[in-house]
Amino acid sequence: MGLPNHTLRSSRLRAVVLGIAFLVSVCALPGTGTLTYAQSATPTPTATPSPTPGATPTPTPAGGEVEVEADLAGAILNGILPRGEAQFEIEAGGREFRVRVEDVNLPAGTVLNVLVDNARVGSLTLDNQMRGELRLKTENGQTVPPINSRTRVVVTNQAGATIIAGSFSNIPQPVPNPGPAPMPTPGPTGEIRIESRLAGAAINGLVPKGQAKFLVRADGRRKLNVEVEKVNLPVGTILNVFVNNVNVGQITLAATLENELELETERGQTVPNITTASTIAVTGPQGATILSGVFNTAGLPIAGKDIDDRQFFVEQHYRDFFDREADDSGLEFWKGQIAQCGADAGCVERARINTSGAFFLSIEFQQTGYMLYRFHKASFAAMPRRNDFIVDMQAIAQGVVVGAPGWEQKLEDNKRAAAARFVNRQDFRDRFERLSDDGFVDELFRNAGVAPTQAEREDLLGGLRTGRETRASVLRKVSENAAFSKKEFNPAFVLMQYFGYLHRNPDEGADHDLSGFNFWLKKLDDNGGDFHRAEMVKAFIASGEYRGRFDW
C-alpha cells in the first residue's frame, strides 16, 4: 500500500484480510498520605514467572495486511507549525516503516533523525519545500523496528532537540480513510474520552514522557489533564501547554521532575474542545518542544480510577519499573493472570499484588535496576537517589525485552556500557581516582559491606595490573558478588516501592526521614523477604498516595 507523496493522513489502526475490512482495537494508556497495612495475612499465590514471558512478534494476517499510523506534532518552528506522520505496514512480502514530515521550517538539506521508542532507526533530509521522508522496508534488506499501538516516534535535529513527535493510535478507522479518525464510542454514562501519549527526545540524558487526557460528559462539561514526567530540567521550570497551537496553561516542574495541568469547566476554567484531529505540545521556556503528540487514543470506559482497570494497571507497571511501554505478550500474560479471577474480589486483589511484585523480581529488573542499585551502594555506601537512578535506569534498560531475539546480548552490552558510564561519573572519580588498585578494590568491598575471599580479591587485583580488568569491570564483579546481592535484596525491594509506586525518595513527600522505609524493611526482613506475608506491595498499591497519582 502506498500514500500519495507528502500527503499526511490522520491516525488509525486497521487490518484488511481477503479484501474485507475489520477493526482492530487495542486500548493503551496512561501524593500524599501515610501508608498503612492490614493485619490479615495475604495468601501467597503460585510461583511468579517473568513479566515478559516471550518475544513480541508482529502478527502477519494470512493473505492480507496490517497498517498502523501515527500523526506527529510539534511547536511552532521559525514561525511555521510542523506536521508529520509515521506509518507501519505488514504485507505478505514483508514489513515497511515510513515517516513523512511537512512544514519543517529549516534550511533545505537539513538532516533530521528518526527515533522509535528512543532508538534511532534512520534519518531524513529536508527538501526545498520543507518536506522529508524516511522509508525502511525489509524487502530492501533494511531493519524495520517493531511497532504496536503504544510505540512513540520522535523526529529530532542533530543536536537532539525534538522537532515533532507522537505515538501510534488505538482508535480504529474503516477503509478507505475518509478523513480524521472517528471519535471514540461514548462510555456507559455518555462521556467521551480521548487521549494522547506524548513523546519527546532526551533532555540531559533522560527521555521525558507525558500523557494528555480529555473528557467530555453528556451534559457538555469538559475536563483536560496534561501530565509530564522525567523532564530533566531545573525544579521550578515553567512549561507551556499548547492545544491546536493555542496556549491553554502552564506546568511548573516539581523536584520529582514531573507535574500536571488540570482544567475543568466545573471550576469555571476554559477547557478547549478537543477532537481526534487535535494536536498538543508542551514547550520549554524558549519555546522548544519538550513533548508533543496528537489526540488519537481511546480512553478507558471505566467507572472509578484508571489504575483499577487491569490493562492500565499492567501497562503502568511497565512504565514505572521497566521505563518502557508493555510488549504485547507480556501485557496479555499479566492481564490474563488478573482476568482469570473473574468477579472474585479476593482473587483479583491477590493477583494484582502478585503481578506487581513480579516486576521487581523479574529478570529484566534484577539485571538492570537492581544492578544499578548495587553499583551505587558499592561505590558510595549509600542507596541511590531517584532522579539520578531513573537516568541510569533508562539507559541500561534501553531496548531490553526479555525473550525477544538477541535480548541476552543486548542486556550484556547495556550492562557493560552502564558500568563504564558509572566509573566516569564525577562523584565516582572524585572518590576513587586517587586510590591505588588495592585501595580501589578494598573500598568497593568495604562499601558493599561484604568481605571477598582471598582468591577473589587477588583475581581482581591481578586483572587490573595486567589490563584484563578495568575499574568498570571490577565494579560490576563486586556488584555481582553473591553475598552482596543477597544482603541488599530486601533494602532494594523496599526502595523501589518508593521509586516505582510513589515516584519519590523515601525521605520526601509525606516522609521527612527514613522511618517509613525502615518500617517496611523490618517487616520484609521479619517475614523472610516474603512480600506477601509482609503485606508490603499490598500496602503501597492500596495507598492513597499511589492511587492519587491516577486522580483526574
Coordinates of C-alpha atoms in Angstrom, one line a residue:
M1 CA 0.0 0.0 0.0
G2 CA 1.3 3.5 -0.7
L3 CA 0.4 7.0 0.0
P4 CA 0.3 10.0 -2.3
N5 CA 3.6 11.8 -2.0
H6 CA 3.7 14.0 1.1
T7 CA 0.0 13.7 1.9
L8 CA -0.5 13.3 5.6
R9 CA -3.4 11.3 6.8
S10 CA -5.0 11.0 10.3
S11 CA -4.0 8.2 12.7
R12 CA -5.7 4.9 12.6
L13 CA -5.2 1.2 13.2
R14 CA -6.6 -1.0 10.5
A15 CA -6.4 -4.5 9.1
V16 CA -7.5 -5.8 5.7
V17 CA -7.8 -9.5 5.1
L18 CA -9.0 -11.1 1.9
G19 CA -10.4 -7.7 0.9
I20 CA -12.7 -7.5 3.9
A21 CA -12.0 -4.7 6.4
F22 CA -12.3 -5.3 10.1
L23 CA -11.4 -3.2 13.1
V24 CA -8.7 -4.0 15.5
S25 CA -8.7 -2.0 18.8
V26 CA -6.0 -2.1 21.4
C27 CA -6.6 0.1 24.5
A28 CA -3.4 1.6 25.9
L29 CA -2.9 4.5 28.3
P30 CA -1.5 6.3 30.9
G31 CA 0.8 12.3 46.5
T32 CA 0.2 12.3 49.8
G33 CA -0.8 10.2 52.8
T34 CA 0.7 7.7 55.1
L35 CA 1.0 4.0 54.1
T36 CA -0.9 1.6 56.2
Y37 CA -1.2 -2.2 56.2
A38 CA -3.9 -4.6 57.1
Q39 CA -3.3 -7.2 59.9
S40 CA -4.8 -10.1 58.0
A41 CA -2.4 -12.4 56.1
T42 CA -2.3 -12.4 52.3
P43 CA -2.1 -15.9 50.9
T44 CA 0.9 -16.4 48.6
P45 CA 0.0 -17.2 45.0
T46 CA 1.8 -19.7 42.9
A47 CA 5.3 -19.1 41.6
T48 CA 5.8 -15.9 39.6
P49 CA 7.2 -16.1 36.1
S50 CA 8.9 -13.2 34.4
P51 CA 6.6 -10.3 33.4
T52 CA 7.9 -10.6 29.9
P53 CA 7.5 -14.3 29.1
G54 CA 8.5 -14.2 25.5
A55 CA 9.2 -12.1 22.4
T56 CA 6.5 -9.9 20.8
P57 CA 6.2 -10.8 17.2
T58 CA 4.1 -8.6 15.0
P59 CA 1.3 -10.8 13.5
T60 CA 1.0 -11.1 9.8
P61 CA -2.5 -12.0 8.7
A62 CA -2.6 -14.7 6.0
G63 CA -3.4 -13.2 2.6
G64 CA -3.8 -9.7 4.0
E65 CA -2.1 -6.7 5.5
V66 CA -1.9 -4.6 8.7
E67 CA -1.3 -0.9 8.8
V68 CA -0.8 1.3 11.9
E69 CA -0.4 5.1 11.8
A70 CA 0.6 8.0 14.0
D71 CA 0.2 11.7 13.4
L72 CA 3.2 13.7 14.7
A73 CA 3.0 17.2 16.1
G74 CA 5.3 19.9 17.5
A75 CA 5.5 23.5 18.5
I76 CA 5.9 26.4 16.0
L77 CA 9.4 26.4 14.4
N78 CA 10.6 29.6 13.0
G79 CA 7.1 30.9 12.5
I80 CA 5.6 27.7 11.0
L81 CA 3.8 24.8 12.6
P82 CA 5.4 21.5 11.5
R83 CA 3.4 18.4 10.7
G84 CA 4.2 14.7 10.2
E85 CA 3.0 11.2 10.0
A86 CA 4.5 7.7 10.8
Q87 CA 3.2 4.5 9.2
F88 CA 3.9 0.9 9.7
E89 CA 2.6 -1.8 7.4
I90 CA 2.8 -5.6 7.2
E91 CA 2.2 -7.2 3.9
A92 CA 2.8 -10.7 2.6
G93 CA 6.2 -9.7 1.3
G94 CA 7.5 -8.1 4.5
R95 CA 7.2 -5.0 6.7
E96 CA 7.6 -1.3 6.0
F97 CA 8.0 1.7 8.2
R98 CA 7.9 5.3 6.9
V99 CA 8.0 8.8 8.4
R100 CA 7.0 11.9 6.5
V101 CA 7.3 15.5 7.7
E102 CA 6.0 18.7 6.2
D103 CA 6.3 22.4 7.0
V104 CA 9.6 21.9 9.0
N105 CA 11.0 25.5 8.6
L106 CA 14.7 24.6 8.5
P107 CA 17.1 25.0 5.6
A108 CA 17.0 22.6 2.7
G109 CA 19.4 19.8 3.2
T110 CA 18.9 19.7 7.0
V111 CA 19.2 16.1 8.2
L112 CA 16.8 15.0 10.9
N113 CA 17.0 11.8 13.0
V114 CA 14.0 9.5 13.5
L115 CA 13.7 7.7 16.8
V116 CA 11.4 4.9 17.7
D117 CA 11.0 4.3 21.4
N118 CA 14.2 6.3 21.9
A119 CA 16.2 4.2 19.5
R120 CA 17.5 5.8 16.3
V121 CA 16.2 4.0 13.2
G122 CA 17.3 6.3 10.4
S123 CA 17.3 9.9 9.2
L124 CA 15.5 12.1 6.6
T125 CA 16.7 15.1 4.7
L126 CA 14.6 18.2 4.2
D127 CA 14.0 19.4 0.6
N128 CA 13.4 23.0 -0.5
Q129 CA 9.7 22.7 0.3
M130 CA 10.4 21.9 4.0
R131 CA 9.5 18.2 3.5
G132 CA 11.3 14.9 4.0
E133 CA 10.7 11.2 4.2
L134 CA 12.3 8.1 5.7
R135 CA 11.3 4.7 4.3
L136 CA 12.5 1.4 5.6
K137 CA 11.5 -1.9 4.0
T138 CA 12.5 -5.5 4.9
E139 CA 12.4 -6.5 1.3
N140 CA 15.3 -4.0 0.7
G141 CA 17.3 -5.7 3.5
Q142 CA 16.6 -2.8 5.9
T143 CA 15.8 -3.2 9.6
V144 CA 12.3 -2.3 10.4
P145 CA 11.5 -1.6 14.1
P146 CA 8.7 -3.5 15.9
I147 CA 5.6 -1.3 16.2
N148 CA 2.4 -1.5 18.3
S149 CA -0.3 0.9 19.4
R150 CA 1.9 2.1 22.3
T151 CA 5.0 2.9 20.2
R152 CA 6.4 6.5 20.3
V153 CA 8.1 8.2 17.3
V154 CA 10.3 11.4 17.6
V155 CA 12.0 13.4 14.9
T156 CA 14.9 15.4 16.2
N157 CA 17.6 17.7 14.8
Q158 CA 21.3 16.8 15.0
A159 CA 21.5 18.4 18.5
G160 CA 18.9 16.0 19.7
A161 CA 16.1 18.6 20.2
T162 CA 12.5 17.4 19.4
I163 CA 11.0 18.8 16.2
I164 CA 7.8 16.7 16.0
A165 CA 6.7 13.6 17.9
G166 CA 3.7 11.4 18.7
S167 CA 2.6 7.9 19.3
F168 CA 0.6 5.3 17.3
S169 CA -3.1 5.2 17.6
N170 CA -5.5 2.7 19.1
I171 CA -8.6 4.2 17.5
P172 CA -9.6 2.1 14.5
Q173 CA -10.8 3.6 11.3
P174 CA -12.7 2.0 8.4
V175 CA -11.1 1.6 5.0
P176 CA -10.9 3.7 2.9
N177 CA -9.9 6.6 5.1
P178 CA -12.4 9.5 4.6
G179 CA -10.6 12.0 6.9
P180 CA -9.8 12.4 10.6
A181 CA -10.0 9.4 12.8
P182 CA -13.5 9.0 14.4
M183 CA -14.2 9.9 17.9
P184 CA -14.3 7.0 20.4
T185 CA -17.6 5.4 21.3
P186 CA -19.2 7.1 24.3
G187 CA -19.0 5.3 27.7
P188 CA -21.9 3.9 29.6
T189 CA -22.8 7.3 31.0
G190 CA -22.5 9.1 27.7
E191 CA -19.0 10.5 28.3
I192 CA -16.3 10.6 25.6
R193 CA -12.7 10.3 26.5
I194 CA -9.7 10.6 24.1
E195 CA -6.0 10.8 25.0
S196 CA -2.6 11.5 23.6
R197 CA 0.6 9.7 24.7
L198 CA 3.2 12.5 24.4
A199 CA 6.7 11.8 23.1
G200 CA 10.0 13.7 23.1
A201 CA 13.7 13.3 22.8
A202 CA 16.1 13.0 25.7
I203 CA 16.9 16.1 27.8
N204 CA 20.1 16.0 29.8
G205 CA 20.2 12.2 29.4
L206 CA 16.6 11.5 30.3
V207 CA 13.8 10.8 27.8
P208 CA 10.6 12.6 29.1
K209 CA 7.2 11.0 29.0
G210 CA 3.7 12.5 29.1
Q211 CA 0.0 12.0 28.7
A212 CA -2.9 14.2 27.9
K213 CA -6.5 13.2 28.7
F214 CA -9.7 14.9 27.6
L215 CA -13.2 14.1 28.9
V216 CA -16.5 15.5 27.7
R217 CA -19.6 14.4 29.6
A218 CA -23.1 14.0 28.1
D219 CA -24.1 17.3 29.6
G220 CA -21.2 19.2 27.9
R221 CA -18.9 19.5 30.9
R222 CA -15.3 19.2 29.9
K223 CA -12.0 18.3 31.5
L224 CA -8.4 18.3 30.3
N225 CA -5.4 16.8 32.2
V226 CA -1.8 17.0 30.9
E227 CA 0.8 15.1 32.9
V228 CA 4.6 15.2 32.3
E229 CA 7.3 13.2 34.0
K230 CA 11.1 12.6 33.7
V231 CA 11.6 16.2 32.3
N232 CA 15.2 16.7 33.3
L233 CA 15.2 20.4 33.8
P234 CA 15.7 22.5 36.9
V235 CA 13.0 22.5 39.6
G236 CA 10.6 25.3 39.0
T237 CA 11.0 25.4 35.3
I238 CA 7.7 26.6 33.7
L239 CA 6.4 24.6 30.7
N240 CA 3.7 26.0 28.4
V241 CA 0.9 23.7 27.1
F242 CA -0.5 24.3 23.6
V243 CA -3.6 22.6 22.2
N244 CA -4.0 23.3 18.5
N245 CA -1.3 25.9 18.8
V246 CA -3.2 27.8 21.5
N247 CA -1.6 28.2 24.9
V248 CA -4.1 26.7 27.4
G249 CA -1.9 26.8 30.6
Q250 CA 1.4 26.1 32.3
I251 CA 3.1 23.3 34.2
T252 CA 5.7 24.0 36.9
L253 CA 8.2 21.2 37.3
A254 CA 8.5 19.7 40.8
A255 CA 11.5 18.2 42.4
T256 CA 10.4 14.8 41.1
L257 CA 10.8 16.1 37.5
E258 CA 7.1 15.9 36.9
N259 CA 3.8 17.7 37.4
E260 CA 0.5 18.3 35.7
L261 CA -2.0 20.8 34.3
E262 CA -5.7 20.2 35.1
L263 CA -8.5 22.3 33.6
E264 CA -12.2 21.8 34.3
T265 CA -15.3 23.7 33.2
E266 CA -16.8 22.9 36.6
R267 CA -14.2 25.2 38.1
G268 CA -15.0 28.0 35.7
Q269 CA -11.8 27.3 33.7
T270 CA -11.6 27.4 29.9
V271 CA -11.2 23.9 28.5
P272 CA -10.6 23.6 24.8
N273 CA -12.8 21.4 22.7
I274 CA -10.7 18.5 21.6
T275 CA -11.2 16.0 18.7
T276 CA -9.1 13.2 17.3
A277 CA -7.5 15.8 15.0
S278 CA -6.3 18.0 17.9
T279 CA -2.6 18.5 18.5
I280 CA -0.8 19.1 21.8
A281 CA 2.7 20.4 22.5
V282 CA 4.5 21.1 25.8
T283 CA 7.3 23.6 25.3
G284 CA 10.2 24.9 27.4
P285 CA 10.9 28.5 28.4
Q286 CA 12.5 29.3 25.0
G287 CA 9.6 27.7 23.0
A288 CA 11.3 24.5 22.1
T289 CA 9.2 21.3 22.0
I290 CA 9.6 19.1 25.1
L291 CA 6.8 16.7 24.5
S292 CA 4.1 16.6 21.8
G293 CA 1.5 14.4 20.2
V294 CA -2.0 14.1 18.7
F295 CA -5.2 13.0 20.4
N296 CA -5.6 9.6 18.9
T297 CA -6.1 7.1 21.7
A298 CA -9.4 5.9 23.1
G299 CA -9.6 6.3 26.9
L300 CA -10.7 3.6 29.2
P301 CA -14.5 3.4 29.6
I302 CA -14.4 2.5 33.3
A303 CA -16.0 3.8 36.5
G304 CA -13.5 4.8 39.1
K305 CA -9.8 5.3 38.8
D306 CA -7.8 4.1 35.8
I307 CA -5.5 2.1 38.0
D308 CA -8.4 -0.2 38.8
D309 CA -8.5 -1.4 35.2
R310 CA -6.3 -4.4 34.7
Q311 CA -4.9 -3.3 31.4
F312 CA -3.9 0.1 32.7
F313 CA -2.6 -1.5 35.9
V314 CA -0.2 -3.7 34.0
E315 CA 0.8 -1.0 31.5
Q316 CA 1.6 1.4 34.3
H317 CA 3.9 -1.2 35.9
Y318 CA 5.9 -1.5 32.7
R319 CA 6.4 2.3 32.7
D320 CA 7.1 2.6 36.4
F321 CA 9.6 -0.3 36.8
F322 CA 11.0 -1.0 33.3
D323 CA 10.7 2.5 31.9
R324 CA 9.1 1.3 28.7
E325 CA 5.8 0.5 27.2
A326 CA 4.5 -3.0 27.5
D327 CA 5.3 -5.6 24.9
D328 CA 2.2 -7.4 23.6
S329 CA 2.9 -10.8 25.0
G330 CA 3.9 -9.6 28.5
L331 CA 0.8 -7.3 28.6
E332 CA -1.6 -10.1 27.6
F333 CA 0.1 -12.6 30.0
W334 CA -0.3 -10.4 33.1
K335 CA -3.8 -9.1 32.1
G336 CA -4.7 -12.8 31.9
Q337 CA -3.4 -13.5 35.4
I338 CA -5.8 -11.0 36.8
A339 CA -8.7 -11.7 34.4
Q340 CA -8.8 -15.4 35.3
C341 CA -10.1 -14.3 38.7
G342 CA -13.4 -13.2 37.2
A343 CA -15.6 -11.4 39.8
D344 CA -13.8 -12.9 42.8
A345 CA -12.6 -9.7 44.5
G346 CA -10.2 -11.5 46.9
C347 CA -8.6 -13.4 44.0
V348 CA -8.3 -10.2 42.0
E349 CA -6.5 -8.4 44.9
R350 CA -4.0 -11.3 45.2
A351 CA -3.4 -11.4 41.5
R352 CA -2.7 -7.7 41.4
I353 CA -0.3 -8.0 44.3
N354 CA 1.4 -10.9 42.7
T355 CA 1.7 -9.2 39.3
S356 CA 3.0 -6.0 40.9
G357 CA 5.7 -7.7 43.0
A358 CA 6.8 -9.7 39.9
F359 CA 8.1 -6.7 38.2
F360 CA 10.8 -6.2 40.8
L361 CA 11.6 -9.9 40.9
S362 CA 11.8 -10.2 37.1
I363 CA 15.0 -11.0 35.2
E364 CA 14.6 -7.6 33.4
F365 CA 14.6 -5.5 36.6
Q366 CA 17.0 -7.7 38.5
Q367 CA 19.6 -7.4 35.7
T368 CA 19.1 -3.6 35.2
G369 CA 17.6 -1.6 38.1
Y370 CA 18.9 -3.8 40.9
M371 CA 22.3 -3.9 39.4
L372 CA 22.4 -0.1 39.3
Y373 CA 21.3 -0.1 43.0
R374 CA 24.4 -2.3 43.8
F375 CA 26.7 -0.1 41.7
H376 CA 25.7 2.9 43.8
K377 CA 25.9 1.0 47.1
A378 CA 29.3 -0.4 46.3
S379 CA 30.6 3.0 45.2
F380 CA 29.2 5.3 47.8
A381 CA 28.0 3.0 50.7
A382 CA 24.5 4.6 50.2
M383 CA 21.3 3.9 48.3
P384 CA 20.8 5.9 45.1
R385 CA 18.5 8.9 44.8
R386 CA 15.6 8.6 42.4
N387 CA 16.4 11.4 39.9
D388 CA 19.9 10.0 39.3
F389 CA 18.6 6.4 39.3
I390 CA 16.0 7.0 36.6
V391 CA 18.5 8.5 34.2
D392 CA 20.8 5.4 34.6
M393 CA 17.8 3.0 34.5
Q394 CA 16.6 4.4 31.3
A395 CA 19.9 3.9 29.7
I396 CA 20.6 0.4 30.9
A397 CA 17.1 -0.8 30.1
Q398 CA 17.0 0.7 26.5
G399 CA 16.0 -2.0 24.0
V400 CA 15.8 -4.8 26.5
V401 CA 12.8 -7.1 26.3
V402 CA 13.4 -10.4 27.9
G403 CA 12.5 -13.2 25.4
A404 CA 12.9 -11.1 22.3
P405 CA 15.5 -12.2 19.7
G406 CA 19.0 -11.2 20.9
W407 CA 17.9 -9.9 24.3
E408 CA 20.8 -11.6 26.2
Q409 CA 23.4 -9.9 24.1
K410 CA 21.6 -6.5 24.3
L411 CA 21.4 -6.8 28.1
E412 CA 25.1 -7.7 28.3
D413 CA 26.0 -4.7 26.1
N414 CA 23.9 -2.4 28.2
K415 CA 25.4 -3.6 31.5
R416 CA 28.9 -3.2 30.2
A417 CA 28.1 0.3 29.0
A418 CA 26.3 1.2 32.3
A419 CA 29.4 0.2 34.3
A420 CA 31.7 2.3 32.0
R421 CA 29.4 5.3 32.5
F422 CA 29.3 4.9 36.2
V423 CA 33.0 4.9 36.8
N424 CA 33.2 8.1 34.7
R425 CA 30.8 10.0 36.9
Q426 CA 32.4 12.9 38.5
D427 CA 31.4 11.9 42.0
F428 CA 32.9 8.4 41.4
R429 CA 36.1 9.8 40.0
D430 CA 36.4 12.2 43.0
R431 CA 36.1 9.3 45.4
F432 CA 38.3 6.7 43.7
E433 CA 40.8 8.3 41.2
R434 CA 43.4 8.9 44.0
L435 CA 43.3 5.3 45.2
S436 CA 45.7 2.6 44.2
D437 CA 44.2 -0.6 42.7
D438 CA 44.4 -2.3 46.1
G439 CA 42.7 0.6 47.7
F440 CA 40.0 0.7 45.0
V441 CA 39.1 -2.9 45.3
D442 CA 39.1 -2.8 49.1
E443 CA 37.0 0.3 49.2
L444 CA 34.3 -1.2 46.9
F445 CA 34.0 -4.3 49.2
R446 CA 34.0 -2.1 52.3
N447 CA 31.2 0.0 50.9
A448 CA 29.3 -3.2 49.9
G449 CA 29.7 -4.5 53.5
V450 CA 31.0 -7.9 52.4
A451 CA 34.4 -9.5 52.6
P452 CA 35.8 -11.1 49.5
T453 CA 37.7 -14.4 49.6
Q454 CA 41.5 -14.0 49.2
A455 CA 41.3 -15.6 45.8
E456 CA 38.5 -13.2 44.6
R457 CA 40.5 -10.2 45.8
E458 CA 43.7 -11.4 44.2
D459 CA 42.0 -12.2 40.9
L460 CA 40.5 -8.7 40.6
L461 CA 43.9 -7.1 41.5
G462 CA 45.8 -9.3 39.1
G463 CA 43.3 -8.4 36.4
L464 CA 43.7 -4.6 37.0
R465 CA 47.5 -5.0 36.9
T466 CA 47.6 -6.9 33.6
G467 CA 44.8 -5.0 31.9
R468 CA 42.5 -8.0 31.9
E469 CA 40.1 -6.0 34.1
T470 CA 39.2 -2.3 34.2
R471 CA 37.7 -0.4 37.1
A472 CA 34.3 -0.6 35.4
S473 CA 34.5 -4.4 35.1
V474 CA 35.7 -4.6 38.7
L475 CA 32.8 -2.5 39.9
R476 CA 30.5 -4.9 38.1
K477 CA 32.1 -8.0 39.5
V478 CA 31.9 -6.6 43.1
S479 CA 28.3 -5.8 42.4
E480 CA 27.6 -9.3 41.3
N481 CA 29.1 -10.8 44.5
A482 CA 26.6 -13.3 45.7
A483 CA 26.8 -12.3 49.4
F484 CA 26.4 -8.6 48.4
S485 CA 23.4 -9.3 46.2
K486 CA 21.7 -11.3 48.9
K487 CA 22.3 -8.7 51.6
E488 CA 20.9 -5.8 49.6
F489 CA 17.9 -7.6 48.1
N490 CA 15.4 -6.5 50.7
P491 CA 16.6 -2.9 51.0
A492 CA 16.4 -2.5 47.2
F493 CA 13.0 -4.1 47.1
V494 CA 11.7 -1.5 49.7
L495 CA 13.4 1.4 47.9
M496 CA 11.8 0.5 44.6
Q497 CA 8.4 0.7 46.2
Y498 CA 9.1 4.4 46.7
F499 CA 10.8 4.9 43.3
G500 CA 8.2 3.0 41.3
Y501 CA 4.9 3.5 43.0
L502 CA 5.3 6.9 44.7
H503 CA 7.8 8.5 42.3
R504 CA 9.9 9.9 45.1
N505 CA 12.7 9.2 47.6
P506 CA 11.7 7.5 50.9
D507 CA 12.6 10.6 52.9
E508 CA 10.5 13.1 50.8
G509 CA 6.8 14.0 50.4
A510 CA 4.8 12.7 53.4
D511 CA 8.0 11.3 54.9
H512 CA 10.7 13.5 56.4
D513 CA 13.2 10.8 57.3
L514 CA 13.7 7.1 56.7
S515 CA 11.2 5.9 59.3
G516 CA 8.8 4.6 56.8
F517 CA 11.5 2.9 54.8
N518 CA 12.9 1.3 57.9
F519 CA 9.4 0.1 59.0
W520 CA 8.9 -1.7 55.7
L521 CA 12.4 -3.1 55.6
K522 CA 11.9 -4.6 59.1
K523 CA 8.6 -6.1 58.0
L524 CA 10.2 -7.6 55.0
D525 CA 13.1 -8.9 57.0
D526 CA 10.8 -10.3 59.7
N527 CA 8.9 -12.2 57.1
G528 CA 11.9 -13.8 55.4
G529 CA 11.7 -11.5 52.4
D530 CA 8.1 -12.7 51.5
F531 CA 6.4 -9.5 50.3
H532 CA 3.0 -11.3 50.5
R533 CA 3.3 -12.0 54.2
A534 CA 4.9 -8.6 54.9
E535 CA 1.9 -7.1 53.0
M536 CA 4.3 -4.5 51.6
V537 CA 3.3 -4.4 48.0
K538 CA -0.3 -4.7 49.1
A539 CA 0.0 -1.5 51.2
F540 CA 1.8 0.5 48.6
I541 CA -0.6 -0.2 45.7
A542 CA -3.6 0.5 48.0
S543 CA -2.1 3.7 49.5
G544 CA -3.8 7.0 48.9
E545 CA -0.5 8.4 47.7
Y546 CA -0.2 5.8 44.9
R547 CA -3.8 5.8 43.9
G548 CA -3.8 9.6 44.0
R549 CA -1.4 9.6 41.0
F550 CA -4.3 8.5 38.9
D551 CA -6.9 11.0 40.0
W552 CA -8.2 13.4 37.4

